[in-house]
Amino acid sequence: MRSDQIRTTFLDYFGGLGHLEVPAGPLAPDEGDLLFTNAGMVQFKPYYLGLSRPPRSRLMSAQPCVRTVDIDRIGLTDRHATAFEMLGNFAFDDYFKRESMAWALDLLTGGFGLERDRLWMTVLRGDEESVDLWRSLGVPEERIQRLGPDDNFWSMGVPGPSGPTSEIFYDRGPRVGRDGGPAVDSERFVELWNLVFMQYRRGDSDDEILGDLPGRHIDTGLGRDRLALVLQGVDNLQEIDVARSTLAAVRALTGRDDEPAAHRLVTDHVRTAVLLIAAGFRPGNEGRGYVVRRLLRRAVRRLVLLGVDEPGLGPVAASVPGGDPAVVEVVEREERTFRRTLRAGNRLLDTELRRGPLTGETVFKLHDTYGFPVDLTVEIAGEAGVSVDTDGFARLMREHRERSRAGRQ
């Protein structure tokens, strides 16, 4: 099933259950603590908090999302991506656990044709109500696992609505990994759908619960791309239909097929950068612009390691939906600039890496003199098994900023 068919099937199903489709929210939310929209519920935060009323008590959406928390896993796992689409159904003081569970199970097995006996569920340890509900829906006790809050409690990562979750996983089979359910192997048992039971108001951390929300709400997120991975029978997210042409462009650029993790990283990062550039963001040194810059720089460095010595990201960017000539030009310009930075900084960095731990002074010189980003220095040093004095670098940066401010006064 193609990705667009997955979206249509989802929206048709929940539309038939009285959900109003709302347009996707912006990639850059008004939420000041979030760089990018990281879940479908972000635009609905005021409804969950009782600050405003939703147009209907049942809503649904198909939301493009960007998450950078797993950037170091890209290419190393089958299931992680920096940008993805989240399909969601939402209820505001309407239905709750049983309905969201029953409908998710029905859609996965009926609408999408997944084998029921390959689905596993996790619940928050102590939430026996959810265990009982899954059992009443015919899920065997042995395919329900109780996990801790790191796995089965959800929040935006900032103050706001939160709640326990129940997640639905699909068993991809013994060729992928070990048996034993999601608690044992999250590659073989890939998470498809997260059912969040929005009940609480979170403070500055998930450990700080300020009280109950005005009502009991539902927020679910079905990863369209992960479901495509399963339904299309491919090995990883970079091989599904919406990413396959970009992966092919990366392979054509390198002329190699022996570094699949590197090819997948470049594919992921360029696809995300194109999405962000097309949405109006430009590479920069701070905030959202720095995310775009970091993604492209990581992609360029990986190409250099693969032996691609000349700029070549233009055709890769052009293979991505939204990669029009204006977007491609931004990508090409950033690649040319960073390749010059790499050539200049690599000589100093290589010398210092051979000497041992990197001092704060070395990291600052790479940053200040050569424009070498500190996160890339830390990444390269980590690959070489060399420690970095990031505290010393931070101190020198503070002193540099203070001198700059004093000079402007």
Short mmCIF file of C-alpha atoms in Angstrom, two decimals:
data_model
loop_
_atom_site.label_atom_id
_atom_site.label_comp_id
_atom_site.label_asym_id
_atom_site.label_seq_id
_atom_site.Cartn_x
_atom_site.Cartn_y
_atom_site.Cartn_z
CA MET A 1 0.00 0.00 0.00
CA ARG A 2 1.42 3.40 -1.01
CA SER A 3 1.92 6.11 1.58
CA ASP A 4 -0.85 8.28 0.16
CA GLN A 5 -3.22 5.32 0.34
CA ILE A 6 -2.31 4.78 3.98
CA ARG A 7 -3.23 8.39 4.72
CA THR A 8 -6.52 8.16 2.82
CA THR A 9 -7.47 4.88 4.51
CA PHE A 10 -6.83 6.39 7.94
CA LEU A 11 -8.79 9.58 7.30
CA ASP A 12 -11.69 7.71 5.69
CA TYR A 13 -11.94 5.40 8.68
CA PHE A 14 -12.00 8.08 11.34
CA GLY A 15 -14.09 10.38 9.20
CA GLY A 16 -16.70 7.63 9.28
CA LEU A 17 -16.54 7.80 13.08
CA GLY A 18 -17.41 11.49 13.21
CA HIS A 19 -13.91 13.01 13.22
CA LEU A 20 -13.42 16.36 11.51
CA GLU A 21 -10.25 16.59 9.41
CA VAL A 22 -8.23 19.70 10.20
CA PRO A 23 -5.27 21.00 8.17
CA ALA A 24 -1.80 20.14 9.35
CA GLY A 25 -0.32 22.64 11.76
CA PRO A 26 2.80 24.65 10.87
CA LEU A 27 6.22 23.03 11.08
CA ALA A 28 7.29 25.90 13.35
CA PRO A 29 4.69 26.06 16.13
CA ASP A 30 3.85 29.10 18.21
CA GLU A 31 4.94 27.02 21.20
CA GLY A 32 8.09 28.90 22.20
CA ASP A 33 9.86 25.93 23.74
CA LEU A 34 9.59 23.78 20.60
CA LEU A 35 11.82 24.25 17.57
CA PHE A 36 9.53 22.21 15.34
CA THR A 37 6.21 20.42 15.51
CA ASN A 38 7.13 17.00 16.88
CA ALA A 39 3.66 15.42 17.12
CA GLY A 40 0.18 15.81 15.68
CA MET A 41 -1.25 17.11 18.95
CA VAL A 42 0.92 20.24 19.14
CA GLN A 43 -1.63 22.50 17.44
CA PHE A 44 -4.32 21.18 19.80
CA LYS A 45 -2.53 22.07 23.04
CA PRO A 46 -5.02 24.89 23.90
CA TYR A 47 -7.93 22.43 23.58
CA TYR A 48 -6.33 19.93 25.93
CA LEU A 49 -5.62 22.63 28.49
CA GLY A 50 -9.15 24.03 28.28
CA LEU A 51 -7.94 27.41 27.01
CA SER A 52 -10.19 27.28 23.92
CA ARG A 53 -12.86 25.04 22.45
CA PRO A 54 -12.19 22.72 19.50
CA PRO A 55 -14.44 23.00 16.43
CA ARG A 56 -15.64 19.48 17.20
CA SER A 57 -14.99 17.04 20.04
CA ARG A 58 -13.48 14.58 17.53
CA LEU A 59 -10.68 15.71 15.20
CA MET A 60 -8.13 14.02 12.90
CA SER A 61 -5.09 15.18 10.95
CA ALA A 62 -2.08 14.16 8.87
CA GLN A 63 0.81 16.13 10.35
CA PRO A 64 4.38 16.47 9.01
CA CYS A 65 6.75 16.33 11.98
CA VAL A 66 10.44 16.95 12.61
CA ARG A 67 12.33 15.45 15.56
CA THR A 68 16.06 15.75 16.09
CA VAL A 69 16.31 13.90 19.42
CA ASP A 70 17.20 10.68 17.59
CA ILE A 71 19.57 12.23 15.06
CA ASP A 72 22.46 10.02 16.17
CA ARG A 73 20.40 6.89 15.42
CA ILE A 74 19.60 7.77 11.82
CA GLY A 75 20.90 5.09 9.47
CA LEU A 76 21.79 2.79 12.35
CA THR A 77 18.22 1.63 12.97
CA ASP A 78 15.46 0.72 10.55
CA ARG A 79 12.78 2.80 12.23
CA HIS A 80 14.15 6.26 12.96
CA ALA A 81 13.71 9.32 10.76
CA THR A 82 14.18 13.03 11.36
CA ALA A 83 11.06 13.96 9.37
CA PHE A 84 7.94 11.84 9.14
CA GLU A 85 4.16 12.07 8.86
CA MET A 86 1.96 11.41 11.89
CA LEU A 87 -1.64 10.37 11.40
CA GLY A 88 -3.76 11.15 14.42
CA ASN A 89 -7.26 10.93 15.84
CA PHE A 90 -8.07 13.20 18.77
CA ALA A 91 -10.94 13.38 21.23
CA PHE A 92 -11.67 16.17 23.71
CA ASP A 93 -13.62 14.92 26.71
CA ASP A 94 -15.44 12.51 24.38
CA TYR A 95 -14.41 8.86 24.05
CA PHE A 96 -11.47 7.50 25.99
CA LYS A 97 -9.40 4.33 26.32
CA ARG A 98 -11.68 1.54 25.17
CA GLU A 99 -12.85 3.21 21.96
CA SER A 100 -9.36 4.36 20.94
CA MET A 101 -7.98 0.87 21.52
CA ALA A 102 -10.82 -0.92 19.72
CA TRP A 103 -10.70 1.36 16.69
CA ALA A 104 -6.92 1.16 16.38
CA LEU A 105 -7.06 -2.63 16.50
CA ASP A 106 -9.89 -2.73 13.96
CA LEU A 107 -8.18 -0.40 11.50
CA LEU A 108 -4.81 -2.15 11.69
CA THR A 109 -6.26 -5.60 11.12
CA GLY A 110 -9.20 -4.69 8.88
CA GLY A 111 -8.31 -1.55 6.93
CA PHE A 112 -4.59 -2.30 6.69
CA GLY A 113 -4.74 -6.08 6.81
CA LEU A 114 -2.11 -6.70 9.48
CA GLU A 115 -2.08 -10.12 11.12
CA ARG A 116 -3.66 -9.85 14.52
CA ASP A 117 -1.29 -12.35 16.12
CA ARG A 118 1.72 -10.22 15.17
CA LEU A 119 0.52 -7.20 17.15
CA TRP A 120 1.91 -6.53 20.63
CA MET A 121 0.81 -3.89 23.14
CA THR A 122 2.65 -2.05 25.89
CA VAL A 123 1.08 -0.16 28.78
CA LEU A 124 2.41 1.94 31.63
CA ARG A 125 3.38 -0.26 34.55
CA GLY A 126 0.52 -0.10 37.07
CA ASP A 127 -2.15 0.72 34.47
CA GLU A 128 -4.07 -2.51 34.90
CA GLU A 129 -7.20 -0.89 33.46
CA SER A 130 -5.52 -0.76 30.04
CA VAL A 131 -4.31 -4.34 30.39
CA ASP A 132 -7.87 -5.47 31.11
CA LEU A 133 -9.24 -3.49 28.18
CA TRP A 134 -6.77 -5.07 25.74
CA ARG A 135 -7.64 -8.51 27.08
CA SER A 136 -11.36 -7.78 26.64
CA LEU A 137 -10.59 -6.94 22.99
CA GLY A 138 -9.03 -10.35 22.48
CA VAL A 139 -5.34 -9.56 22.94
CA PRO A 140 -3.62 -12.40 24.81
CA GLU A 141 -1.96 -11.58 28.12
CA GLU A 142 1.41 -12.76 26.77
CA ARG A 143 1.39 -10.05 24.08
CA ILE A 144 0.76 -7.21 26.56
CA GLN A 145 3.87 -5.84 28.25
CA ARG A 146 4.07 -3.45 31.20
CA LEU A 147 6.86 -0.88 30.85
CA GLY A 148 8.04 2.18 32.74
CA PRO A 149 7.38 5.89 32.15
CA ASP A 150 10.34 6.25 29.77
CA ASP A 151 8.37 4.07 27.35
CA ASN A 152 4.73 4.60 28.25
CA PHE A 153 4.27 8.17 29.44
CA TRP A 154 4.01 10.98 26.92
CA SER A 155 4.42 14.74 26.94
CA MET A 156 5.57 17.38 24.48
CA GLY A 157 8.82 17.66 26.42
CA VAL A 158 7.69 21.06 27.74
CA PRO A 159 5.03 22.16 30.28
CA GLY A 160 1.54 21.21 29.10
CA PRO A 161 -0.74 18.22 28.64
CA SER A 162 0.57 14.72 29.28
CA GLY A 163 -0.57 11.24 30.15
CA PRO A 164 0.07 7.50 30.20
CA THR A 165 0.18 5.67 26.90
CA SER A 166 -0.46 2.34 25.33
CA GLU A 167 1.60 1.55 22.25
CA ILE A 168 0.94 -0.92 19.46
CA PHE A 169 3.86 -2.81 17.90
CA TYR A 170 4.20 -5.12 14.91
CA ASP A 171 6.40 -8.22 14.93
CA ARG A 172 8.58 -8.08 11.79
CA GLY A 173 9.79 -11.62 12.32
CA PRO A 174 12.88 -13.56 13.46
CA ARG A 175 15.03 -12.41 10.54
CA VAL A 176 15.04 -8.91 12.09
CA GLY A 177 15.84 -9.67 15.71
CA ARG A 178 15.24 -11.51 18.95
CA ASP A 179 11.90 -12.78 20.18
CA GLY A 180 10.33 -11.51 23.39
CA GLY A 181 8.27 -8.48 22.42
CA PRO A 182 9.01 -4.73 22.42
CA ALA A 183 10.68 -4.94 25.83
CA VAL A 184 13.39 -7.10 24.24
CA ASP A 185 13.90 -5.85 20.67
CA SER A 186 12.47 -2.60 19.30
CA GLU A 187 13.79 -3.29 15.80
CA ARG A 188 11.97 -6.57 15.35
CA PHE A 189 8.94 -5.26 17.23
CA VAL A 190 8.46 -1.86 15.63
CA GLU A 191 6.16 0.70 17.22
CA LEU A 192 3.36 1.75 14.87
CA TRP A 193 0.75 3.56 16.95
CA ASN A 194 0.88 5.47 20.22
CA LEU A 195 -2.39 5.92 22.13
CA VAL A 196 -2.00 8.74 24.65
CA PHE A 197 -4.55 9.10 27.43
CA MET A 198 -4.26 12.84 28.09
CA GLN A 199 -5.12 13.32 31.75
CA TYR A 200 -2.45 15.43 33.44
CA ARG A 201 -0.86 18.85 33.35
CA ARG A 202 2.93 18.52 33.22
CA GLY A 203 5.39 20.94 34.80
CA ASP A 204 9.03 21.34 33.86
CA SER A 205 9.62 17.58 33.70
CA ASP A 206 7.64 14.36 33.35
CA ASP A 207 8.20 13.84 37.08
CA GLU A 208 6.42 17.09 37.88
CA ILE A 209 2.67 16.57 37.51
CA LEU A 210 0.78 19.72 38.48
CA GLY A 211 -2.67 18.17 38.46
CA ASP A 212 -5.44 16.88 36.22
CA LEU A 213 -6.50 18.40 32.92
CA PRO A 214 -10.05 19.86 32.67
CA GLY A 215 -11.19 16.61 31.00
CA ARG A 216 -10.00 13.19 29.88
CA HIS A 217 -8.79 13.35 26.30
CA ILE A 218 -7.35 11.15 23.58
CA ASP A 219 -4.29 11.87 21.40
CA THR A 220 -3.08 9.14 19.07
CA GLY A 221 -0.25 9.04 16.59
CA LEU A 222 0.08 6.41 13.87
CA GLY A 223 3.42 6.67 12.09
CA ARG A 224 2.51 6.61 8.42
CA ASP A 225 6.09 5.93 7.35
CA ARG A 226 6.57 3.06 9.79
CA LEU A 227 3.32 1.50 8.66
CA ALA A 228 4.52 1.88 5.06
CA LEU A 229 7.72 0.05 6.03
CA VAL A 230 5.61 -2.91 7.18
CA LEU A 231 3.01 -2.86 4.41
CA GLN A 232 5.56 -2.40 1.61
CA GLY A 233 7.83 -5.14 2.94
CA VAL A 234 11.01 -3.04 2.92
CA ASP A 235 13.84 -3.10 5.44
CA ASN A 236 13.97 0.52 6.61
CA LEU A 237 12.26 3.90 6.38
CA GLN A 238 14.58 5.18 3.67
CA GLU A 239 13.33 2.45 1.29
CA ILE A 240 9.61 3.25 1.47
CA ASP A 241 7.95 4.76 -1.58
CA VAL A 242 8.29 8.43 -0.60
CA ALA A 243 12.05 8.14 0.09
CA ARG A 244 13.19 5.50 -2.39
CA SER A 245 14.09 7.88 -5.23
CA THR A 246 16.27 9.97 -2.93
CA LEU A 247 18.11 6.91 -1.65
CA ALA A 248 18.72 5.92 -5.28
CA ALA A 249 20.11 9.40 -6.00
CA VAL A 250 22.51 9.10 -3.05
CA ARG A 251 23.71 5.71 -4.23
CA ALA A 252 24.23 7.06 -7.75
CA LEU A 253 26.26 9.95 -6.33
CA THR A 254 28.58 7.73 -4.30
CA GLY A 255 28.78 4.87 -6.78
CA ARG A 256 28.93 2.49 -3.83
CA ASP A 257 26.62 -0.02 -2.20
CA ASP A 258 28.80 -1.07 0.75
CA GLU A 259 27.81 1.67 3.22
CA PRO A 260 24.03 1.40 3.63
CA ALA A 261 23.92 3.25 6.96
CA ALA A 262 25.72 6.25 5.46
CA HIS A 263 23.45 6.28 2.41
CA ARG A 264 20.39 6.22 4.65
CA LEU A 265 21.71 9.06 6.80
CA VAL A 266 22.29 11.28 3.77
CA THR A 267 18.85 10.39 2.41
CA ASP A 268 17.14 11.22 5.69
CA HIS A 269 18.99 14.47 6.30
CA VAL A 270 18.54 15.85 2.78
CA ARG A 271 14.83 14.97 2.77
CA THR A 272 14.35 16.80 6.08
CA ALA A 273 16.42 19.79 5.02
CA VAL A 274 14.40 20.13 1.80
CA LEU A 275 11.16 19.96 3.80
CA LEU A 276 12.35 22.74 6.10
CA ILE A 277 13.79 24.93 3.35
CA ALA A 278 10.58 24.59 1.33
CA ALA A 279 8.69 25.71 4.47
CA GLY A 280 10.73 28.92 4.55
CA PHE A 281 13.66 28.10 6.86
CA ARG A 282 17.22 28.83 5.79
CA PRO A 283 20.55 27.51 7.06
CA GLY A 284 21.83 29.67 9.90
CA ASN A 285 23.78 29.67 13.12
CA GLU A 286 20.90 29.66 15.61
CA GLY A 287 17.60 27.99 16.33
CA ARG A 288 15.67 26.48 13.47
CA GLY A 289 18.17 27.68 10.90
CA TYR A 290 20.91 25.81 12.69
CA VAL A 291 18.93 22.57 12.46
CA VAL A 292 18.82 22.97 8.66
CA ARG A 293 22.53 23.75 8.59
CA ARG A 294 23.43 20.84 10.85
CA LEU A 295 21.46 18.34 8.75
CA LEU A 296 23.14 19.42 5.52
CA ARG A 297 26.59 19.51 7.11
CA ARG A 298 26.20 16.00 8.50
CA ALA A 299 25.12 14.83 5.04
CA VAL A 300 28.09 16.52 3.34
CA ARG A 301 30.60 15.12 5.80
CA ARG A 302 29.23 11.61 5.31
CA LEU A 303 29.62 12.01 1.55
CA VAL A 304 33.20 13.13 2.01
CA LEU A 305 33.89 10.01 4.07
CA LEU A 306 32.41 7.97 1.21
CA GLY A 307 34.87 9.53 -1.21
CA VAL A 308 32.64 12.16 -2.82
CA ASP A 309 35.12 15.00 -3.13
CA GLU A 310 33.04 17.42 -5.22
CA PRO A 311 29.65 19.02 -4.50
CA GLY A 312 26.80 16.71 -5.47
CA LEU A 313 23.81 17.27 -3.21
CA GLY A 314 21.89 19.26 -5.82
CA PRO A 315 20.51 16.23 -7.71
CA VAL A 316 19.79 14.51 -4.39
CA ALA A 317 17.74 17.47 -3.19
CA ALA A 318 15.97 17.66 -6.55
CA SER A 319 14.76 14.07 -6.06
CA VAL A 320 12.79 15.05 -2.94
CA PRO A 321 9.17 16.27 -3.24
CA GLY A 322 9.37 20.02 -2.76
CA GLY A 323 12.94 20.13 -4.07
CA ASP A 324 12.29 22.88 -6.62
CA PRO A 325 15.14 24.93 -8.15
CA ALA A 326 15.06 27.59 -5.42
CA VAL A 327 15.36 24.96 -2.69
CA VAL A 328 18.10 23.10 -4.56
CA GLU A 329 20.06 26.34 -4.89
CA VAL A 330 20.03 26.80 -1.09
CA VAL A 331 21.28 23.24 -0.61
CA GLU A 332 24.06 23.63 -3.19
CA ARG A 333 25.22 26.94 -1.71
CA GLU A 334 25.38 25.47 1.80
CA GLU A 335 27.30 22.44 0.52
CA ARG A 336 29.91 24.56 -1.26
CA THR A 337 30.45 26.72 1.82
CA PHE A 338 30.77 23.80 4.19
CA ARG A 339 33.16 21.88 1.96
CA ARG A 340 35.53 24.85 2.20
CA THR A 341 35.12 24.81 5.99
CA LEU A 342 35.86 21.09 6.13
CA ARG A 343 39.03 21.41 4.09
CA ALA A 344 40.35 24.18 6.32
CA GLY A 345 39.39 22.72 9.69
CA ASN A 346 40.11 19.07 9.06
CA ARG A 347 43.86 19.59 8.96
CA LEU A 348 43.94 21.11 12.45
CA LEU A 349 41.40 18.65 13.78
CA ASP A 350 43.27 15.61 12.46
CA THR A 351 46.49 16.84 14.07
CA GLU A 352 44.85 17.45 17.44
CA LEU A 353 42.99 14.13 17.42
CA ARG A 354 46.30 12.30 17.13
CA ARG A 355 47.51 14.09 20.26
CA GLY A 356 44.62 12.94 22.43
CA PRO A 357 41.76 14.74 24.21
CA LEU A 358 40.61 17.97 22.56
CA THR A 359 41.01 21.03 24.76
CA GLY A 360 38.44 23.79 24.98
CA GLU A 361 40.96 26.08 23.27
CA THR A 362 41.26 23.75 20.27
CA VAL A 363 37.49 23.42 19.92
CA PHE A 364 37.08 27.19 20.20
CA LYS A 365 39.76 27.80 17.56
CA LEU A 366 38.06 25.37 15.19
CA HIS A 367 34.78 27.18 15.74
CA ASP A 368 36.02 30.77 15.74
CA THR A 369 38.79 30.64 13.12
CA TYR A 370 37.55 27.93 10.75
CA GLY A 371 33.79 28.04 11.30
CA PHE A 372 33.87 24.40 12.40
CA PRO A 373 30.64 23.67 14.31
CA VAL A 374 31.21 22.37 17.83
CA ASP A 375 28.64 19.58 17.50
CA LEU A 376 30.52 18.25 14.48
CA THR A 377 33.83 18.43 16.36
CA VAL A 378 32.28 16.42 19.20
CA GLU A 379 30.84 13.90 16.74
CA ILE A 380 34.15 13.37 14.90
CA ALA A 381 36.06 13.11 18.17
CA GLY A 382 33.55 10.57 19.45
CA GLU A 383 34.05 8.43 16.36
CA ALA A 384 37.80 8.55 17.05
CA GLY A 385 37.33 7.68 20.73
CA VAL A 386 38.72 11.06 21.84
CA SER A 387 37.14 13.12 24.63
CA VAL A 388 36.30 16.82 24.25
CA ASP A 389 36.45 19.58 26.84
CA THR A 390 33.04 21.05 26.03
CA ASP A 391 32.94 22.91 29.35
CA GLY A 392 36.15 24.71 28.45
CA PHE A 393 34.74 25.57 25.04
CA ALA A 394 31.53 26.93 26.63
CA ARG A 395 33.61 29.10 29.00
CA LEU A 396 35.63 30.54 26.12
CA MET A 397 32.44 31.22 24.15
CA ARG A 398 30.94 33.11 27.10
CA GLU A 399 34.10 35.19 27.45
CA HIS A 400 34.09 35.89 23.71
CA ARG A 401 30.45 37.05 23.79
CA GLU A 402 31.09 39.26 26.83
CA ARG A 403 34.04 40.92 25.09
CA SER A 404 31.92 41.42 21.96
CA ARG A 405 29.12 43.04 23.98
CA ALA A 406 31.58 45.28 25.80
CA GLY A 407 33.08 46.36 22.49
CA ARG A 408 29.67 47.41 21.17
CA GLN A 409 28.90 49.60 24.19
#
